[in-house]
Coordinates of C-alpha atoms and ligand atoms in Angstrom, one line a residue:
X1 CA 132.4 119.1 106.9
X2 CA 133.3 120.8 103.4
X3 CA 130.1 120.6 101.7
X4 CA 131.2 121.8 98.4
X5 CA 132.1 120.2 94.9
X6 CA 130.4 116.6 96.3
X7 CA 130.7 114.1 94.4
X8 CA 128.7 110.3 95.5
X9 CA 128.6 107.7 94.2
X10 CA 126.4 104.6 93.2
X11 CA 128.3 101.1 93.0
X12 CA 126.0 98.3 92.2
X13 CA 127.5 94.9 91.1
X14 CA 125.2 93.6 88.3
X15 CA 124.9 90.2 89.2
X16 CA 121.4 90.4 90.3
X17 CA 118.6 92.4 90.9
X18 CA 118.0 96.0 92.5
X19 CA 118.0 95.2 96.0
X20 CA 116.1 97.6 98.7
X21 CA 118.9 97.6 100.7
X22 CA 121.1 99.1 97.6
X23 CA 118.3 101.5 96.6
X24 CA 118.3 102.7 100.3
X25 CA 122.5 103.7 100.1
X26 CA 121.6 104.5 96.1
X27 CA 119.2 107.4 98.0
X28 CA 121.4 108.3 100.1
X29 CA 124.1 108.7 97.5
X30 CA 122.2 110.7 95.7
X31 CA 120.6 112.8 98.8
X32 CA 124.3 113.9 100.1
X33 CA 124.8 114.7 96.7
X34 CA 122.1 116.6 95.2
X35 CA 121.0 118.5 98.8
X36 CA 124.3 119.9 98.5
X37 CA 124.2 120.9 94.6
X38 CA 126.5 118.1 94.0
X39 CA 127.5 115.5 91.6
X40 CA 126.3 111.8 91.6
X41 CA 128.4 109.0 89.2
X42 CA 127.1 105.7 88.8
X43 CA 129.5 103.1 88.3
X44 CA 129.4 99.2 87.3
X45 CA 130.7 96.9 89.6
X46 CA 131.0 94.3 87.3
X47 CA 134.8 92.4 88.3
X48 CA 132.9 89.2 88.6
X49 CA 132.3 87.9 85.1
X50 CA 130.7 84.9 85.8
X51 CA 127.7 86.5 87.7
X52 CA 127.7 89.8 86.0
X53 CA 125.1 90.6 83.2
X54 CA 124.3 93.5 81.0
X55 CA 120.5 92.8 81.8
X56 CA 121.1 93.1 85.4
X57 CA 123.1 96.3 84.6
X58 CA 120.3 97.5 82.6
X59 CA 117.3 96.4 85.3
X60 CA 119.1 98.2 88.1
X61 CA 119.2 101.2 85.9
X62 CA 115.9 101.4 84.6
X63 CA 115.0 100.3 89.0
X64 CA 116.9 103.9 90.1
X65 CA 115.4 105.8 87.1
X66 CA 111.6 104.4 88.2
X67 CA 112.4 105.6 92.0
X68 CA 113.9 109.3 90.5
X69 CA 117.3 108.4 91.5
X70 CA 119.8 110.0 89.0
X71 CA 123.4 110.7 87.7
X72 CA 125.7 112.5 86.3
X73 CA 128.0 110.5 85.1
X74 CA 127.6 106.7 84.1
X75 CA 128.5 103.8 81.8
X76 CA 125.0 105.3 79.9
X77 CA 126.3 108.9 80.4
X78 CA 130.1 109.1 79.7
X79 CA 131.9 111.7 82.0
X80 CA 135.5 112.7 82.7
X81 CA 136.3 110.2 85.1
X82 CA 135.3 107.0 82.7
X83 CA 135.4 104.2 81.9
X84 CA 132.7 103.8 84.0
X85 CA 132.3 99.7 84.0
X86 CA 135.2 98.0 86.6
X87 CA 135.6 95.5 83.7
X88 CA 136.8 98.5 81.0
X89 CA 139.7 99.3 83.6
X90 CA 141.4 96.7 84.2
X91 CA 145.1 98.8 83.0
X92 CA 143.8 101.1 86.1
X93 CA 143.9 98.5 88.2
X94 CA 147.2 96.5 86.6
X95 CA 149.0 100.0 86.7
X96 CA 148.6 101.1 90.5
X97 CA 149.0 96.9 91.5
X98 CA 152.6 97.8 90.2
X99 CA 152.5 100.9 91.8
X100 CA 152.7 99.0 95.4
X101 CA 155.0 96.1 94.2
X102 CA 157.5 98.5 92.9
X103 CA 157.4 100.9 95.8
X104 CA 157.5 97.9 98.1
X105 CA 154.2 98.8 99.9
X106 CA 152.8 95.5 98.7
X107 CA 154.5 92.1 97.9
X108 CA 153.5 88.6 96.8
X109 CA 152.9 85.7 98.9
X110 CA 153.1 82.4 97.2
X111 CA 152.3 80.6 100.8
X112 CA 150.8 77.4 99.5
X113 CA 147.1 76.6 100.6
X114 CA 149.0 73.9 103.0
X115 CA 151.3 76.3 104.9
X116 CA 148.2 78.7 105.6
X117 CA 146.0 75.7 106.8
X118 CA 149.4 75.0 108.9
X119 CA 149.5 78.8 110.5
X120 CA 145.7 78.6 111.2
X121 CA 145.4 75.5 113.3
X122 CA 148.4 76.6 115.1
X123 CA 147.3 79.9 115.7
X124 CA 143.8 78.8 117.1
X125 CA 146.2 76.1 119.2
X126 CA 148.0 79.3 120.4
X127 CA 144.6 81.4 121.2
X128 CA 145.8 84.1 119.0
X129 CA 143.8 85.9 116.5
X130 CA 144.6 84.5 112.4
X131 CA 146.2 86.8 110.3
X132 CA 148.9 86.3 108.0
X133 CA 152.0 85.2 109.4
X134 CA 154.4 87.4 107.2
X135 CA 156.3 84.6 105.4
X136 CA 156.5 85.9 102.6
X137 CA 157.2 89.4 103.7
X138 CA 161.0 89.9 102.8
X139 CA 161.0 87.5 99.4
X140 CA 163.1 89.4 96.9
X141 CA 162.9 89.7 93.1
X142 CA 164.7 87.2 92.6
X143 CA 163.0 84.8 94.9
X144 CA 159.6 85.9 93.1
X145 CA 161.5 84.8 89.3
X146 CA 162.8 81.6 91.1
X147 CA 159.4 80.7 92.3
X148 CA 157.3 82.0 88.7
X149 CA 159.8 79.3 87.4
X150 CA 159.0 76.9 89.4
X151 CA 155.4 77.5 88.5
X152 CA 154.1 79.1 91.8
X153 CA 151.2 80.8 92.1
X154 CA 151.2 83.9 94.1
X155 CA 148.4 86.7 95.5
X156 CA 149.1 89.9 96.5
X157 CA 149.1 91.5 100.0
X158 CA 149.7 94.9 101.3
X159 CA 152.4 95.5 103.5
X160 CA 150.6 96.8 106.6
X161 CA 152.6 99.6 107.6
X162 CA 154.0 99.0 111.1
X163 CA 152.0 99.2 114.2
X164 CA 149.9 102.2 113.0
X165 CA 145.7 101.9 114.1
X166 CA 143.6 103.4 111.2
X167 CA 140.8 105.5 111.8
X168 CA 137.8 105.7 109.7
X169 CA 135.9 109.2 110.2
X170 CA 132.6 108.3 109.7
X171 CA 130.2 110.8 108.8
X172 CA 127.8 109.6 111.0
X173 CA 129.4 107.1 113.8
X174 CA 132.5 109.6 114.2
X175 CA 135.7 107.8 114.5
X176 CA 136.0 104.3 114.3
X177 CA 139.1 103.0 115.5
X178 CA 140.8 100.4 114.3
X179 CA 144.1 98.8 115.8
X180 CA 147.0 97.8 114.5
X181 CA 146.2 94.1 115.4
X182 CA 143.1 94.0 113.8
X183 CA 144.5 94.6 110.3
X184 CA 147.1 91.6 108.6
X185 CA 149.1 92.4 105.2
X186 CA 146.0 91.5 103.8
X187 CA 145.0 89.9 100.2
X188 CA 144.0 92.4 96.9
X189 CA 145.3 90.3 94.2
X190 CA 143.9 87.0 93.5
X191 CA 146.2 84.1 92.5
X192 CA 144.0 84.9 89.1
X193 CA 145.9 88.4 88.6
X194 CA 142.9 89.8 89.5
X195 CA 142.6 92.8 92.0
X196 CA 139.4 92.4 94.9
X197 CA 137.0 95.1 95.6
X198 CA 139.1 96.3 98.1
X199 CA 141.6 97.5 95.4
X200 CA 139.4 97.9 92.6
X201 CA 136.9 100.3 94.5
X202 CA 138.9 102.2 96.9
X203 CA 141.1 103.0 93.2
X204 CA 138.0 103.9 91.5
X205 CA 136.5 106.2 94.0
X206 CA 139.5 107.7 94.5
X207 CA 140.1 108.4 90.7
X208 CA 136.9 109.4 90.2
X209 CA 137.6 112.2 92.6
X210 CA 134.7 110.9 94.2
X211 CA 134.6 113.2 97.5
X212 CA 132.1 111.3 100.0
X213 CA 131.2 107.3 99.4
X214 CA 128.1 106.2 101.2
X215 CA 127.6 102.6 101.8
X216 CA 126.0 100.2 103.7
X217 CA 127.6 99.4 107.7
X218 CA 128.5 95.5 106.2
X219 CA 131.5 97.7 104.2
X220 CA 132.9 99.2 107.6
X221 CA 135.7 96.7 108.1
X222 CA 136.7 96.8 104.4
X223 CA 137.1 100.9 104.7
X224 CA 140.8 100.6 106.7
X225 CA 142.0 98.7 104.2
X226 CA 140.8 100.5 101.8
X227 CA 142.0 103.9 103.2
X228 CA 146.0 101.4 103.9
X229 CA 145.9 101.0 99.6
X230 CA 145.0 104.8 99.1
X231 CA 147.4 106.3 101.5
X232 CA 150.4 103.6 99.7
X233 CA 149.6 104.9 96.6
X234 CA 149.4 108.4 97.9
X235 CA 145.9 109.0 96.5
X236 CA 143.3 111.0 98.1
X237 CA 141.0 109.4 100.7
X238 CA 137.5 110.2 100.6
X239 CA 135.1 110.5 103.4
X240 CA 133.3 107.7 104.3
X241 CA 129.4 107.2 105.8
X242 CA 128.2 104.2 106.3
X243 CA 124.3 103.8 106.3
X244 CA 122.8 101.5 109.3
X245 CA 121.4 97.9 108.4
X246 CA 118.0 97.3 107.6
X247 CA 116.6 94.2 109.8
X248 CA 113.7 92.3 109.4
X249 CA 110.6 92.9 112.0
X250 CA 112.5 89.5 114.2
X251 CA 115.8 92.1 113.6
X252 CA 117.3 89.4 111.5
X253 CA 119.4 91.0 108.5
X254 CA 116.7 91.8 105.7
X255 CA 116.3 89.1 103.3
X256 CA 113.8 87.3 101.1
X257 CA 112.8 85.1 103.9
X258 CA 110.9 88.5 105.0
X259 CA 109.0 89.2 101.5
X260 CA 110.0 91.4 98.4
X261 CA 113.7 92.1 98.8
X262 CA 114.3 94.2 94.8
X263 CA 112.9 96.8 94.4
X264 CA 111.1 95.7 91.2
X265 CA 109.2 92.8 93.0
X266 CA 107.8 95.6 95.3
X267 CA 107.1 97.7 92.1
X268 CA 105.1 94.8 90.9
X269 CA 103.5 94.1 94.1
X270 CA 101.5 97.8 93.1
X271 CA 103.8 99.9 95.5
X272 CA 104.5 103.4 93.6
X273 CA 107.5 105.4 93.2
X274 CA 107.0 108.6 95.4
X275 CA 106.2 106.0 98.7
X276 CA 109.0 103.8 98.3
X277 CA 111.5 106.7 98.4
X278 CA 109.6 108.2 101.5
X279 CA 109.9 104.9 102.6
X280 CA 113.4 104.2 101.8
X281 CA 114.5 107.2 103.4
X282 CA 113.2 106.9 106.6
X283 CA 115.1 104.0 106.3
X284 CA 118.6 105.7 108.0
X285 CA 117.2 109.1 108.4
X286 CA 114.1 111.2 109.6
X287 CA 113.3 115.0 109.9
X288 CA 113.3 115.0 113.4
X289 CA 109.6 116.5 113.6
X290 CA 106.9 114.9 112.9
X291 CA 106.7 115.0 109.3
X292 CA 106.0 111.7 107.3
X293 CA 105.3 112.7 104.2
X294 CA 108.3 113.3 101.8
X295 CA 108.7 113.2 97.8
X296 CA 112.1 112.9 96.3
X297 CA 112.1 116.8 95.8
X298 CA 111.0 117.5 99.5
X299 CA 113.7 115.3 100.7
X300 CA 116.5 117.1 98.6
X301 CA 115.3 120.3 100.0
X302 CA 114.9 118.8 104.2
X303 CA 117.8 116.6 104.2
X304 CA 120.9 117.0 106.3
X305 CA 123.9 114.7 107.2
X306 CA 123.3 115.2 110.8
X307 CA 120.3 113.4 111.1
X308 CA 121.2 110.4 109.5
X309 CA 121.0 107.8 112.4
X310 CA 123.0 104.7 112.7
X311 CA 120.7 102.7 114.8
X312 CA 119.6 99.6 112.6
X313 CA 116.1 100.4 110.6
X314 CA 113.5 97.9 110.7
X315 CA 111.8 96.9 107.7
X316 CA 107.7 97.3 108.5
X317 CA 106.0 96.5 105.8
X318 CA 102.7 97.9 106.8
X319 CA 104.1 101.2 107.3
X320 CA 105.4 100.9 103.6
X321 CA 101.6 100.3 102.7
X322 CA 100.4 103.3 104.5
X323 CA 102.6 105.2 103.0
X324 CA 101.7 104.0 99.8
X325 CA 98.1 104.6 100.4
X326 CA 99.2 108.4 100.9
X327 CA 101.1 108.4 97.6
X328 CA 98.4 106.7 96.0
X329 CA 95.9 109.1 96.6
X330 CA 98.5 111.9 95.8
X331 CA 99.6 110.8 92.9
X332 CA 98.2 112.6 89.5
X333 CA 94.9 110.6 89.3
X334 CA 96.0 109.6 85.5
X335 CA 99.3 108.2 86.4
X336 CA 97.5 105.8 88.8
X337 CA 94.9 105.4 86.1
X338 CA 97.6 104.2 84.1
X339 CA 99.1 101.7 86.7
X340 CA 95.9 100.1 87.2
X341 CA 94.9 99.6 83.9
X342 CA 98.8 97.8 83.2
X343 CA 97.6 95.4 86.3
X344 CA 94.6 95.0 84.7
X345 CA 95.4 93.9 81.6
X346 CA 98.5 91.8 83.5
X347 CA 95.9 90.3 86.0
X348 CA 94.1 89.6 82.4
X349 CA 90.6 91.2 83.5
X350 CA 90.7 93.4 81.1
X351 CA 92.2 93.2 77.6
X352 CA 94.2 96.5 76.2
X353 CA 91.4 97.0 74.0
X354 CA 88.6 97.1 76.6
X355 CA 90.7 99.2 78.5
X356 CA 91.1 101.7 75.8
X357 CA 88.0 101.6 74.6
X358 CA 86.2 102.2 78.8
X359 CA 89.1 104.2 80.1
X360 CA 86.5 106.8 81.9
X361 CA 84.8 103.5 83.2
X362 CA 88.0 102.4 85.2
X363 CA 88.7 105.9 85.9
X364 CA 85.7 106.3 87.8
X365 CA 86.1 102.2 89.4
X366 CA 89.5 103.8 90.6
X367 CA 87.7 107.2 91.6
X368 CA 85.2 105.6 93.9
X369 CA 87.8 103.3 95.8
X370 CA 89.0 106.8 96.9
X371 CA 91.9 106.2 99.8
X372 CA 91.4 102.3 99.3
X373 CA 93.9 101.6 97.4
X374 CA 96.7 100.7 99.6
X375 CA 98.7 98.9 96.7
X376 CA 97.7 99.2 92.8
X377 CA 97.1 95.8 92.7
X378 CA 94.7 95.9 96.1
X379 CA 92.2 97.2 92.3
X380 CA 92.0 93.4 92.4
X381 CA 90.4 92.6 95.8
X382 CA 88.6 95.6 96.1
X383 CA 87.3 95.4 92.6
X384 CA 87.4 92.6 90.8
X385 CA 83.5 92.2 90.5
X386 CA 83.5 95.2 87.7
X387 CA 85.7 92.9 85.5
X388 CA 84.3 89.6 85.7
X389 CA 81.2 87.7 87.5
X390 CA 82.1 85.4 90.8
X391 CA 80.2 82.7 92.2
X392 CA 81.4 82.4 95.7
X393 CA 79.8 85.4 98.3
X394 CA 82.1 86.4 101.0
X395 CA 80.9 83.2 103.7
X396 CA 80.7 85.9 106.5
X397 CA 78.5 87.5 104.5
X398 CA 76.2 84.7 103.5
X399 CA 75.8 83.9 107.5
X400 CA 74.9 87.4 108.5
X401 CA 72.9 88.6 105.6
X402 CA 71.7 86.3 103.4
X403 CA 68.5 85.4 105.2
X404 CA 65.4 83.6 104.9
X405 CA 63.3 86.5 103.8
X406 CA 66.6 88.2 101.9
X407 CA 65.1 86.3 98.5
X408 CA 62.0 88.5 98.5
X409 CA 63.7 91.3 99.3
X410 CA 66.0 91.1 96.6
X411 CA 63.3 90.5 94.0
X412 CA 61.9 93.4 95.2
X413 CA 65.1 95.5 95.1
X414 CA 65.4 94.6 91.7
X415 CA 62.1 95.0 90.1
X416 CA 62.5 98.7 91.1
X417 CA 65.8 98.8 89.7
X418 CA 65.3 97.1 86.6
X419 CA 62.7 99.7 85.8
X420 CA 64.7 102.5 86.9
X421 CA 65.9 104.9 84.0
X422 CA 68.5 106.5 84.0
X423 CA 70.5 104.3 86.1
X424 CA 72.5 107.0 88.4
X425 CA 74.0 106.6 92.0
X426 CA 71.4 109.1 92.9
X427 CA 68.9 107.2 91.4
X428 CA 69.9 103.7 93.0
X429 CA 70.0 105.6 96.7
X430 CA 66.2 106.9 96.2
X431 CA 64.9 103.8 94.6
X432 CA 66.2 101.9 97.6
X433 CA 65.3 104.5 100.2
X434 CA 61.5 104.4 98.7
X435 CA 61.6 100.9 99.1
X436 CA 63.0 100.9 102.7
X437 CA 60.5 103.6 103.6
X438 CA 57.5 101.5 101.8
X439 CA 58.0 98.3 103.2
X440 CA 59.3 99.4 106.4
X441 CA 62.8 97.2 106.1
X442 CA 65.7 98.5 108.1
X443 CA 68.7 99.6 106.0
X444 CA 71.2 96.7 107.2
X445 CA 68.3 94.2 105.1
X446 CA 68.6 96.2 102.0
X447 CA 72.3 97.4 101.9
X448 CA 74.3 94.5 103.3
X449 CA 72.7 92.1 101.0
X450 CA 72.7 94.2 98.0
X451 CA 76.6 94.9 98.2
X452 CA 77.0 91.1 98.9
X453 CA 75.1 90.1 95.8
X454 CA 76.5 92.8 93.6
X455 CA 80.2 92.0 94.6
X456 CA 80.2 89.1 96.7
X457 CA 81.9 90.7 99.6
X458 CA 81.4 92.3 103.2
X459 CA 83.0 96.1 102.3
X460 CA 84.2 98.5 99.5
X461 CA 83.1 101.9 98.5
X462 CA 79.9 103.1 98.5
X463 CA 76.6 100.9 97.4
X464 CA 74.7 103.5 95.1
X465 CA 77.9 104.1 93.3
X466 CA 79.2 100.9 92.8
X467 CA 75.7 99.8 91.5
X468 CA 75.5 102.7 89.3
X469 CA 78.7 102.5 88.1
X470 CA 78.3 97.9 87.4
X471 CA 75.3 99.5 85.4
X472 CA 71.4 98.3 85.6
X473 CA 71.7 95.2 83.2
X474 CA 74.8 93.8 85.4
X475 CA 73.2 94.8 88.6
X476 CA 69.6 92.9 88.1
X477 CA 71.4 90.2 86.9
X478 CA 73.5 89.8 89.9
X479 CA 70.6 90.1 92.3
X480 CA 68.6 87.5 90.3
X481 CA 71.6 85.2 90.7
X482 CA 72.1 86.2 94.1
X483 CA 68.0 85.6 95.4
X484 CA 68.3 82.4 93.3
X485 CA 71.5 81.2 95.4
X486 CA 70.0 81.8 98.6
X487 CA 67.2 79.7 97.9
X488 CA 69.3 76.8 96.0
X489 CA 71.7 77.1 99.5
X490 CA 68.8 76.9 102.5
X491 CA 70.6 79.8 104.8
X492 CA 69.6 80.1 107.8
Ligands
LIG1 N1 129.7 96.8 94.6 C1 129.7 97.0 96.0 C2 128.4 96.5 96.6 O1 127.5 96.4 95.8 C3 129.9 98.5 96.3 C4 130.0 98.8 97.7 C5 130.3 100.3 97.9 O2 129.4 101.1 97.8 O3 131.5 100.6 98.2 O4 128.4 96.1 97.7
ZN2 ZN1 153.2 83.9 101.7

């Protein structure tokens, strides 16, 4: 395997969003690329203008700059090899089309939707497999003038050259063998004029001296065709690797059935950067140790072509949490900062301005939820108390620690508090230890309550600090509210 002068390639089509599935063969792209000092071009699928969007283009760009994936060379970037949007080379295409008519490797079929119906039903009558029947092979020239005068429509097929099977040398299957009788002169001009992918693509990534193209498994039957159209037009064939298939946990094909399926929904979902290219990763390849934790730059140096694996990946997304839990808590703690103050603001419990203005505040909210966090946005259900008051307590709670007597402990609880100056986690934990000690209560009838009334749930990170950090005029007021509740609701 010449490992030299790579060049990969990333081929989105903008017609929609960044999809996980892309991101995972834009990784991989970019891995075979840059562990190997090479080159990686992005290029713009964008042939079909009906679906295709500048925004999309620009989304999926700014998607692959968010997860660290970058190029060289790009409709952004320019490069030697350009224009690098399909829909700027349309001559390309136009000019090696003529290439096959004139040389006679390809030919135009003007086989009437009718007639094709017609070879179709007979050939499932007959058993045999459908492929084009050839009809059109041996028209002339002058046939084609006659018919363009008549008005005919006509696609363009390639000439399959005779009885040959083509291989594909996949990087990471080996040799896939395809037989003569599974390929038919097969369509690459529309009755539009207009070239398919199978053209347009296996042109481009050939003109782009493009050395290895790494794709996604659904490609593997358009690759012969693709490598029948280079060798007719005598262009260099690259190699080829296709990536396995990512399958939902039931090991259908991934798809929004299963949850977030772009890779900005997952973004907003509060999953960062670092874990979903660890994740996305392990998604087709592993280090073969045990070794979980990868960032983009430990990747580039670990990653090898051999140990890609072409078993089908399944999607777990609880594995992508844990992994973002890791990344979380390894993540410059002011980055993170800043994430959680954007979902903040978007989850509208805090405005930009009280974020500004108690920045160290949140820091030390985010602080104290230390390896919590398994998503930014978990800040929410973990924390939500510090931003705004609730009125419902967790009802687990309520049944197992909100007692009869819990009102007079809480009153009691918070007349030390509210006395208590200054207001510090190490001041709440010996304020309530005297009063454990003093009136001989067990701790599970002083904490459990307390964190119920101060945040209205069951867990989160530790009592003294959370109290300290809610602060003493939020704290009494909570237990007040809380002692009041119990009596108003006749627990048990
Ligand atoms: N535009 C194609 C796609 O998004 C590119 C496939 C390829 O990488 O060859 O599926
Ligand atoms: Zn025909």
């Amino acid at each position: 395997m010449k490992l030299e002068n790579i060049r990969t390639r990333f081929a989105p089509s903008p017609t929609g969003l960044l999809h996980f599935g892309n991101a995972n063969t834009a990784l991989f792209n970019w891995l075979v690329a840059r562990a190997h000092g090479g080159a990686v071009t992005l290029r713009i699928e964008d042939t079909d203008t009906e679906r295709s969007t500048r925004d999309f283009e620009r989304k999926i760009m700014d998607d692959l700059a968010w997860l660290g994936i970058d190029w060289d060379e790009g409709p952004d970037k320019g490069g030697a090899f350009g224009p690098y949007r399909q829909s700027e080379r349309t001559h390309i295409y136009r000019e090696q089309i003529d290439k096959l008519l004139t040389s006679g490797a390809a030919y135009r079929c003007y086989c009437s939707r009718e007639q094709l119906e017609q070879d179709r039903a007979r050939q499932q009558e007959n058993k045999e497999s459908f492929q084009y029947v050839g009809r059109c092979r041996d028209l002339t020239p002058d046939d084609w003038a006659r018919l363009d005068a008549e008005g005919k429509p006509f696609v363009v097929r390639l000439r399959k050259p005779a009885g040959n099977a083509v291989t594909v040398h996949d990087m990471i299957r080996g040799d896939i063998v395809f037989e003569a009788d599974a390929i038919d002169d097969f369509i690459f001009v529309r009755s539009n004029g207009e070239p398919t992918f199978l053209l347009t693509n296996a042109v481009d990534d050939s003109l782009m001296q493009i050395t290895h193209v790494v794709r996604g498994e659904d490609h593997i039957s358009n690759t012969p065709k693709q490598i029948l159209i280079l060798n007719a037009l005598g262009l260099p064939v690259p190699q080829y690797m296709h990536t396995a298939i990512i399958l939902g946990k039931d090991k259908t094909k991934l798809s929004k059935r299963h949850g977030a399926v772009n890779v900005s929904q997952f973004r907003e979902q509060g999953f960062v950067a670092p874990a979903m290219v660890n994740y996305l990763a392990f998604l087709g390849w592993n280090p073969k140790d045990e070794r979980e934790f990868f960032s983009l730059e430990e990747l580039k140096n670990n990653y090898s072509i051999e140990a890609m694996s072409k078993n089908p990946s399944i999607f777990d997304y609880d594995r992508l949490r844990y992994l973002n839990q890791h990344w979380i808590a390894h993540t410059d703690p002011e980055r993170i900062l800043d994430l959680v103050i954007d979902f903040l603001i978007k989850a509208e419990l805090v405005t930009p301005q009280s974020a500004q203005d108690n920045r160290a505040w949140i820091r030390d909210i985010v602080a104290i939820m230390g390896d919590r966090l398994k998503t930014i946005n978990d800040i929410e259900e973990l924390g939500d108390y510090f931003f705004k008051d609730f009125d419902d307590y967790h009802p687990k709670g309520v049944k197992k620690y909100f007692k009869e007597s819990t009102p007079e402990h809480l009153e009691l609880i918070e007349r030390t508090l509210s006395e208590l100056d200054p207001f510090t986690q190490e001041g709440v934990d010996a304020a309530l230890h005297r009063i454990m000690e003093e009136h001989e209560l067990p701790p599970a009838k002083v904490i459990h309550p307390l964190r119920l009334a101060l945040t209205g749930k069951i867990f989160g990170p530790g009592l003294f600090e959370l109290a300290a950090l809610l602060g003493k005029e939020k704290a009494v007021e909570r237990i007040r509210k809380a002692a009041q509740w119990i009596s108003d609701n006749n627990p048990s």
